[in-house]
GROMACS .gro file of C-alpha atoms in nm:
model
  306
    1ALA     CA    1   3.878   5.244  -7.105
    2ALA     CA    2   3.816   5.593  -7.258
    3ASP     CA    3   3.517   5.383  -7.449
    4GLN     CA    4   3.401   5.193  -7.069
    5ARG     CA    5   3.450   5.587  -7.016
    6CYS     CA    6   3.699   5.392  -6.678
    7THR     CA    7   4.042   5.536  -6.592
    8LEU     CA    8   4.345   5.362  -6.684
    9PHE     CA    9   4.407   5.291  -6.317
   10VAL     CA   10   4.068   5.090  -6.350
   11LEU     CA   11   4.181   4.872  -6.669
   12LEU     CA   12   4.504   4.745  -6.521
   13LEU     CA   13   4.346   4.666  -6.232
   14SER     CA   14   4.145   4.447  -6.407
   15ALA     CA   15   4.346   4.343  -6.620
   16TRP     CA   16   4.560   4.241  -6.297
   17ASN     CA   17   4.227   4.055  -6.070
   18THR     CA   18   4.237   3.838  -6.438
   19MET     CA   19   4.555   3.696  -6.397
   20LEU     CA   20   4.548   3.685  -6.042
   21MET     CA   21   4.227   3.505  -6.067
   22ARG     CA   22   4.325   3.253  -6.308
   23TYR     CA   23   4.581   3.180  -6.091
   24THR     CA   24   4.423   3.112  -5.772
   25GLY     CA   25   4.136   2.957  -5.890
   26GLN     CA   26   3.888   3.213  -5.691
   27SER     CA   27   3.649   3.517  -5.784
   28ASP     CA   28   3.614   3.743  -5.480
   29VAL     CA   29   3.951   3.951  -5.581
   30VAL     CA   30   4.147   4.140  -5.267
   31VAL     CA   31   4.400   4.394  -5.359
   32GLY     CA   32   4.547   4.736  -5.149
   33THR     CA   33   4.685   5.067  -5.312
   34PRO     CA   34   4.822   5.321  -5.148
   35MET     CA   35   4.622   5.700  -5.179
   36ALA     CA   36   4.796   6.013  -5.097
   37ALA     CA   37   4.668   6.163  -4.722
   38ARG     CA   38   4.729   6.463  -4.884
   39GLU     CA   39   4.328   6.585  -4.925
   40ASP     CA   40   4.396   6.796  -4.571
   41PRO     CA   41   4.481   7.088  -4.582
   42ARG     CA   42   4.683   7.055  -4.229
   43PHE     CA   43   4.929   6.796  -4.475
   44GLU     CA   44   4.993   7.021  -4.763
   45SER     CA   45   5.271   7.220  -4.638
   46LEU     CA   46   5.437   6.853  -4.489
   47ILE     CA   47   5.754   6.697  -4.658
   48GLY     CA   48   5.757   6.316  -4.705
   49GLN     CA   49   5.529   6.033  -4.805
   50ILE     CA   50   5.175   6.018  -4.632
   51THR     CA   51   5.036   5.716  -4.775
   52ASN     CA   52   4.705   5.529  -4.693
   53PRO     CA   53   4.649   5.207  -4.883
   54VAL     CA   54   4.258   5.133  -4.943
   55VAL     CA   55   4.152   4.769  -5.038
   56LEU     CA   56   3.997   4.694  -5.304
   57ARG     CA   57   3.759   4.376  -5.318
   58SER     CA   58   3.632   4.323  -5.686
   59ASP     CA   59   3.388   4.030  -5.765
   60LEU     CA   60   3.459   3.841  -6.104
   61SER     CA   61   3.219   3.549  -5.989
   62GLY     CA   62   2.982   3.396  -6.302
   63ASP     CA   63   3.227   3.494  -6.620
   64PRO     CA   64   3.165   3.792  -6.733
   65SER     CA   65   3.342   3.957  -7.001
   66PHE     CA   66   3.590   4.188  -6.939
   67ARG     CA   67   3.405   4.512  -7.037
   68ALA     CA   68   3.153   4.358  -6.785
   69LEU     CA   69   3.457   4.362  -6.482
   70LEU     CA   70   3.533   4.715  -6.574
   71ARG     CA   71   3.201   4.816  -6.507
   72ARG     CA   72   3.266   4.665  -6.138
   73VAL     CA   73   3.588   4.685  -6.088
   74ARG     CA   74   3.540   5.149  -6.125
   75SER     CA   75   3.242   5.090  -5.926
   76VAL     CA   76   3.475   4.920  -5.661
   77VAL     CA   77   3.693   5.171  -5.691
   78VAL     CA   78   3.520   5.441  -5.676
   79GLU     CA   79   3.327   5.367  -5.332
   80ALA     CA   80   3.691   5.265  -5.178
   81PHE     CA   81   3.788   5.607  -5.292
   82ASP     CA   82   3.495   5.804  -5.138
   83HIS     CA   83   3.703   5.568  -4.772
   84GLN     CA   84   4.022   5.663  -4.827
   85ASN     CA   85   4.123   5.868  -4.543
   86PHE     CA   86   3.971   5.625  -4.316
   87PRO     CA   87   4.272   5.556  -4.129
   88PHE     CA   88   4.434   5.217  -4.217
   89ALA     CA   89   4.536   5.073  -3.919
   90LEU     CA   90   4.181   5.161  -3.733
   91LEU     CA   91   4.068   4.973  -4.041
   92VAL     CA   92   4.259   4.661  -3.932
   93GLU     CA   93   4.229   4.749  -3.569
   94ARG     CA   94   3.793   4.652  -3.612
   95LEU     CA   95   3.797   4.419  -3.858
   96VAL     CA   96   4.117   4.228  -3.754
   97ASP     CA   97   4.060   4.005  -3.451
   98PHE     CA   98   4.384   3.785  -3.436
   99ARG     CA   99   4.681   3.974  -3.652
  100ASP     CA  100   4.939   3.718  -3.848
  101THR     CA  101   5.262   3.916  -3.811
  102SER     CA  102   5.425   3.744  -4.101
  103ARG     CA  103   5.161   3.869  -4.333
  104SER     CA  104   4.965   4.168  -4.403
  105PRO     CA  105   4.658   4.187  -4.270
  106LEU     CA  106   4.330   4.223  -4.472
  107PHE     CA  107   4.527   4.252  -4.764
  108GLN     CA  108   4.883   4.061  -4.950
  109VAL     CA  109   4.873   4.141  -5.303
  110LEU     CA  110   4.931   4.557  -5.377
  111PHE     CA  111   4.869   4.780  -5.716
  112SER     CA  112   4.987   5.136  -5.765
  113MET     CA  113   4.957   5.339  -6.021
  114ASN     CA  114   5.263   5.650  -6.051
  115GLN     CA  115   5.131   5.994  -6.194
  116PRO     CA  116   5.322   6.040  -6.508
  117PHE     CA  117   5.605   6.200  -6.654
  118ASN     CA  118   5.800   6.314  -6.962
  119ASN     CA  119   6.202   6.208  -6.993
  120LYS     CA  120   6.253   6.468  -7.215
  121ASP     CA  121   6.120   6.758  -7.035
  122PRO     CA  122   6.417   6.871  -6.860
  123GLU     CA  123   6.144   7.129  -6.677
  124ASN     CA  124   5.973   6.884  -6.540
  125SER     CA  125   6.092   6.806  -6.189
  126PHE     CA  126   5.996   6.460  -6.177
  127ALA     CA  127   6.193   6.382  -6.502
  128ALA     CA  128   6.497   6.560  -6.427
  129LEU     CA  129   6.574   6.360  -6.090
  130GLU     CA  130   6.518   6.028  -6.283
  131MET     CA  131   6.742   6.172  -6.522
  132GLY     CA  132   7.049   6.221  -6.205
  133ARG     CA  133   7.009   6.592  -6.264
  134GLU     CA  134   6.984   6.863  -5.892
  135ILE     CA  135   6.724   7.012  -5.838
  136LYS     CA  136   6.708   7.388  -5.684
  137LEU     CA  137   6.384   7.452  -5.475
  138GLY     CA  138   6.487   7.717  -5.273
  139LYS     CA  139   6.871   7.969  -5.202
  140ASN     CA  140   6.977   7.690  -4.979
  141VAL     CA  141   6.805   7.447  -5.044
  142ARG     CA  142   6.822   7.147  -5.343
  143LEU     CA  143   6.722   6.837  -5.416
  144SER     CA  144   6.851   6.521  -5.587
  145SER     CA  145   6.749   6.120  -5.653
  146GLN     CA  146   6.943   5.844  -5.452
  147HIS     CA  147   6.868   5.491  -5.469
  148VAL     CA  148   6.765   5.324  -5.219
  149PRO     CA  149   6.831   4.968  -5.253
  150GLN     CA  150   6.454   4.772  -5.120
  151ASP     CA  151   6.606   4.376  -4.909
  152VAL     CA  152   6.249   4.333  -4.831
  153SER     CA  153   5.877   4.260  -4.972
  154PRO     CA  154   5.586   4.408  -4.732
  155TYR     CA  155   5.314   4.212  -4.966
  156ASP     CA  156   5.314   3.869  -5.070
  157ILE     CA  157   5.369   4.069  -5.461
  158GLN     CA  158   5.276   4.383  -5.578
  159LEU     CA  159   5.246   4.543  -5.913
  160VAL     CA  160   5.384   4.935  -5.943
  161VAL     CA  161   5.324   5.079  -6.280
  162THR     CA  162   5.415   5.422  -6.367
  163GLU     CA  163   5.297   5.576  -6.663
  164CYS     CA  164   5.513   5.815  -6.921
  165VAL     CA  165   5.417   6.049  -7.255
  166ASP     CA  166   5.734   5.897  -7.403
  167ASP     CA  167   5.833   5.617  -7.594
  168LEU     CA  168   5.758   5.387  -7.341
  169PRO     CA  169   5.346   5.498  -7.222
  170LEU     CA  170   5.385   5.226  -6.984
  171LYS     CA  171   5.671   5.116  -6.703
  172MET     CA  172   5.544   4.788  -6.514
  173GLN     CA  173   5.728   4.650  -6.218
  174LEU     CA  174   5.594   4.340  -6.022
  175GLN     CA  175   5.773   4.341  -5.671
  176TYR     CA  176   5.805   4.033  -5.533
  177CYS     CA  177   5.858   3.799  -5.187
  178THR     CA  178   6.127   3.568  -5.270
  179SER     CA  179   6.075   3.326  -5.006
  180LEU     CA  180   5.731   3.237  -5.200
  181PHE     CA  181   5.792   3.301  -5.529
  182ARG     CA  182   6.111   3.237  -5.773
  183GLU     CA  183   6.232   3.430  -6.044
  184GLU     CA  184   6.116   3.242  -6.376
  185THR     CA  185   5.780   3.251  -6.186
  186VAL     CA  186   5.747   3.577  -6.124
  187LYS     CA  187   5.925   3.650  -6.564
  188ARG     CA  188   5.587   3.401  -6.615
  189MET     CA  189   5.356   3.632  -6.446
  190ALA     CA  190   5.496   3.938  -6.636
  191ASN     CA  191   5.420   3.770  -6.935
  192HIS     CA  192   5.050   3.639  -6.863
  193LEU     CA  193   5.020   3.966  -6.784
  194ASN     CA  194   5.121   4.125  -7.119
  195ARG     CA  195   4.896   3.860  -7.302
  196ILE     CA  196   4.570   3.904  -7.089
  197LEU     CA  197   4.622   4.343  -7.147
  198GLU     CA  198   4.671   4.179  -7.554
  199PHE     CA  199   4.380   3.929  -7.560
  200VAL     CA  200   4.116   4.186  -7.384
  201SER     CA  201   4.215   4.459  -7.607
  202GLU     CA  202   4.121   4.325  -7.909
  203SER     CA  203   3.840   4.068  -7.753
  204PRO     CA  204   3.675   4.285  -7.458
  205ASP     CA  205   3.379   4.103  -7.478
  206ARG     CA  206   3.481   3.718  -7.420
  207PRO     CA  207   3.418   3.542  -7.108
  208LEU     CA  208   3.699   3.652  -6.852
  209SER     CA  209   3.774   3.216  -6.865
  210GLN     CA  210   3.828   3.238  -7.270
  211ILE     CA  211   4.070   3.471  -7.207
  212GLU     CA  212   4.408   3.292  -7.361
  213MET     CA  213   4.746   3.421  -7.163
  214LEU     CA  214   4.949   3.117  -7.192
  215THR     CA  215   5.259   3.201  -7.457
  216GLN     CA  216   5.310   2.979  -7.736
  217ASP     CA  217   5.583   2.790  -7.648
  218GLU     CA  218   5.380   2.726  -7.332
  219ILE     CA  219   5.061   2.629  -7.564
  220ALA     CA  220   5.306   2.380  -7.719
  221GLN     CA  221   5.500   2.233  -7.410
  222GLN     CA  222   5.156   2.171  -7.240
  223LEU     CA  223   4.945   1.991  -7.554
  224VAL     CA  224   5.312   1.849  -7.710
  225ARG     CA  225   5.629   1.858  -7.476
  226PHE     CA  226   5.469   1.752  -7.176
  227ASN     CA  227   5.209   1.473  -7.365
  228ALA     CA  228   5.542   1.314  -7.535
  229THR     CA  229   5.586   0.965  -7.301
  230SER     CA  230   5.626   0.688  -7.544
  231SER     CA  231   5.868   0.497  -7.508
  232SER     CA  232   5.936   0.071  -7.656
  233PHE     CA  233   5.869  -0.152  -7.463
  234ASP     CA  234   5.778  -0.568  -7.534
  235ARG     CA  235   5.361  -0.477  -7.576
  236LYS     CA  236   5.291  -0.862  -7.571
  237ALA     CA  237   5.395  -0.868  -7.182
  238CYS     CA  238   5.161  -0.767  -6.884
  239ILE     CA  239   5.233  -0.452  -6.653
  240HIS     CA  240   5.288  -0.639  -6.330
  241GLU     CA  241   5.570  -0.895  -6.566
  242LEU     CA  242   5.739  -0.524  -6.670
  243PHE     CA  243   5.759  -0.499  -6.277
  244GLU     CA  244   5.862  -0.765  -6.222
  245ARG     CA  245   6.179  -0.775  -6.516
  246ARG     CA  246   6.243  -0.437  -6.343
  247ALA     CA  247   6.229  -0.538  -5.969
  248GLU     CA  248   6.482  -0.815  -6.083
  249GLU     CA  249   6.705  -0.561  -6.266
  250ASN     CA  250   6.736  -0.313  -6.058
  251PRO     CA  251   6.562  -0.400  -5.727
  252ARG     CA  252   6.745  -0.138  -5.521
  253ALA     CA  253   6.610   0.132  -5.778
  254ALA     CA  254   6.350   0.389  -5.604
  255ALA     CA  255   5.975   0.280  -5.761
  256ILE     CA  256   5.716   0.441  -5.530
  257VAL     CA  257   5.831   0.785  -5.354
  258VAL     CA  258   5.547   0.951  -5.134
  259GLY     CA  259   5.602   1.234  -4.967
  260THR     CA  260   5.995   1.209  -4.780
  261SER     CA  261   5.937   0.810  -4.794
  262THR     CA  262   6.065   0.595  -5.066
  263MET     CA  263   5.987   0.183  -5.181
  264SER     CA  264   6.216  -0.003  -5.398
  265TYR     CA  265   6.128  -0.189  -5.653
  266GLY     CA  266   6.206  -0.492  -5.422
  267GLU     CA  267   5.999  -0.419  -5.157
  268VAL     CA  268   5.703  -0.312  -5.416
  269ASN     CA  269   5.744  -0.675  -5.592
  270ARG     CA  270   5.767  -0.880  -5.215
  271ARG     CA  271   5.481  -0.721  -5.108
  272ALA     CA  272   5.271  -0.746  -5.464
  273ASN     CA  273   5.304  -1.075  -5.477
  274GLN     CA  274   5.248  -1.166  -5.036
  275LEU     CA  275   4.905  -0.943  -5.137
  276ALA     CA  276   4.831  -1.168  -5.439
  277ARG     CA  277   4.910  -1.521  -5.258
  278PHE     CA  278   4.640  -1.392  -4.948
  279LEU     CA  279   4.383  -1.297  -5.254
  280ARG     CA  280   4.390  -1.628  -5.376
  281ARG     CA  281   4.341  -1.757  -5.091
  282LEU     CA  282   4.024  -1.570  -5.042
  283GLY     CA  283   3.903  -1.771  -5.412
  284VAL     CA  284   4.006  -1.448  -5.635
  285ASP     CA  285   4.115  -1.677  -5.967
  286ARG     CA  286   4.143  -1.531  -6.354
  287ASP     CA  287   3.898  -1.322  -6.463
  288LYS     CA  288   3.765  -1.193  -6.112
  289ILE     CA  289   3.692  -0.866  -6.062
  290VAL     CA  290   3.865  -0.696  -5.760
  291GLY     CA  291   3.752  -0.284  -5.635
  292LEU     CA  292   3.994  -0.089  -5.450
  293PHE     CA  293   3.880   0.207  -5.221
  294MET     CA  294   4.186   0.393  -5.154
  295THR     CA  295   4.400   0.651  -5.076
  296ARG     CA  296   4.642   0.782  -5.311
  297GLY     CA  297   5.002   0.587  -5.190
  298ALA     CA  298   5.209   0.336  -5.197
  299GLU     CA  299   4.938   0.069  -5.073
  300LEU     CA  300   4.755   0.135  -5.419
  301ILE     CA  301   5.025   0.136  -5.668
  302VAL     CA  302   5.075  -0.313  -5.414
  303SER     CA  303   4.764  -0.358  -5.464
  304MET     CA  304   4.722  -0.307  -5.778
  305LEU     CA  305   5.017  -0.460  -5.943
  306ALA     CA  306   4.870  -0.747  -5.644
   0.00000   0.00000   0.00000
């Protein structure tokens, strides 16, 4: 980040965008980020959270290097922050014709970064609250932190980064909608984001498509364990003969499952024989080529066996 004269915010957002692109296959990535809308002097004395979401739309097309992506994202962030005081609600009103209330408008993924704090500094008020201490603000005013459980996620998924200055440089948290993602999926996302950061810190000039975000265990699973499909069978028999043996042994066993419909071995074998006899009547014999032009489904398997 220092080498490219960009902030840590831009660097982490670029890595987050890279992961989203690799997951979705889309080069047009839209992410939202909350901004503290306190630039107006009238808001300085107000107590409470005053935030305004800002939309960050990044272009990852052309398979750029990560270093080049940093420059793109930096430009997007600078331009977006120039308009951070434009009310998000008004933006939605002007741009969105039909509002789907089941999802957030304009963006469904959030990236936010909190200011740094020091857990070891007793004079730091934020740190004191994090450590459960009570802070006296005035003669009759005391401030303490209370944990409020968050049971509802306003976005599909959001990355929250807290910058620290103690032994843990960055605290990164993924919050997600449990109706869309499983816990193991989000944990895998966290591992992939770590892998991306490790990779680009060593090879920032490699194209985004060459960034290796899979762990060694995932690579072994894809290349070795997923392909360990060998099994012993009669090598001298043809496929349709092996299928007929299975149909004779257990005709009611499920052979083909398409959506909610299931076809047994016996049913597939019966229909394949029926179609084979029809082909014979049409003059199809040994060594004759029959072309199949069909969509994937049970009928295709039946036709191949026939």
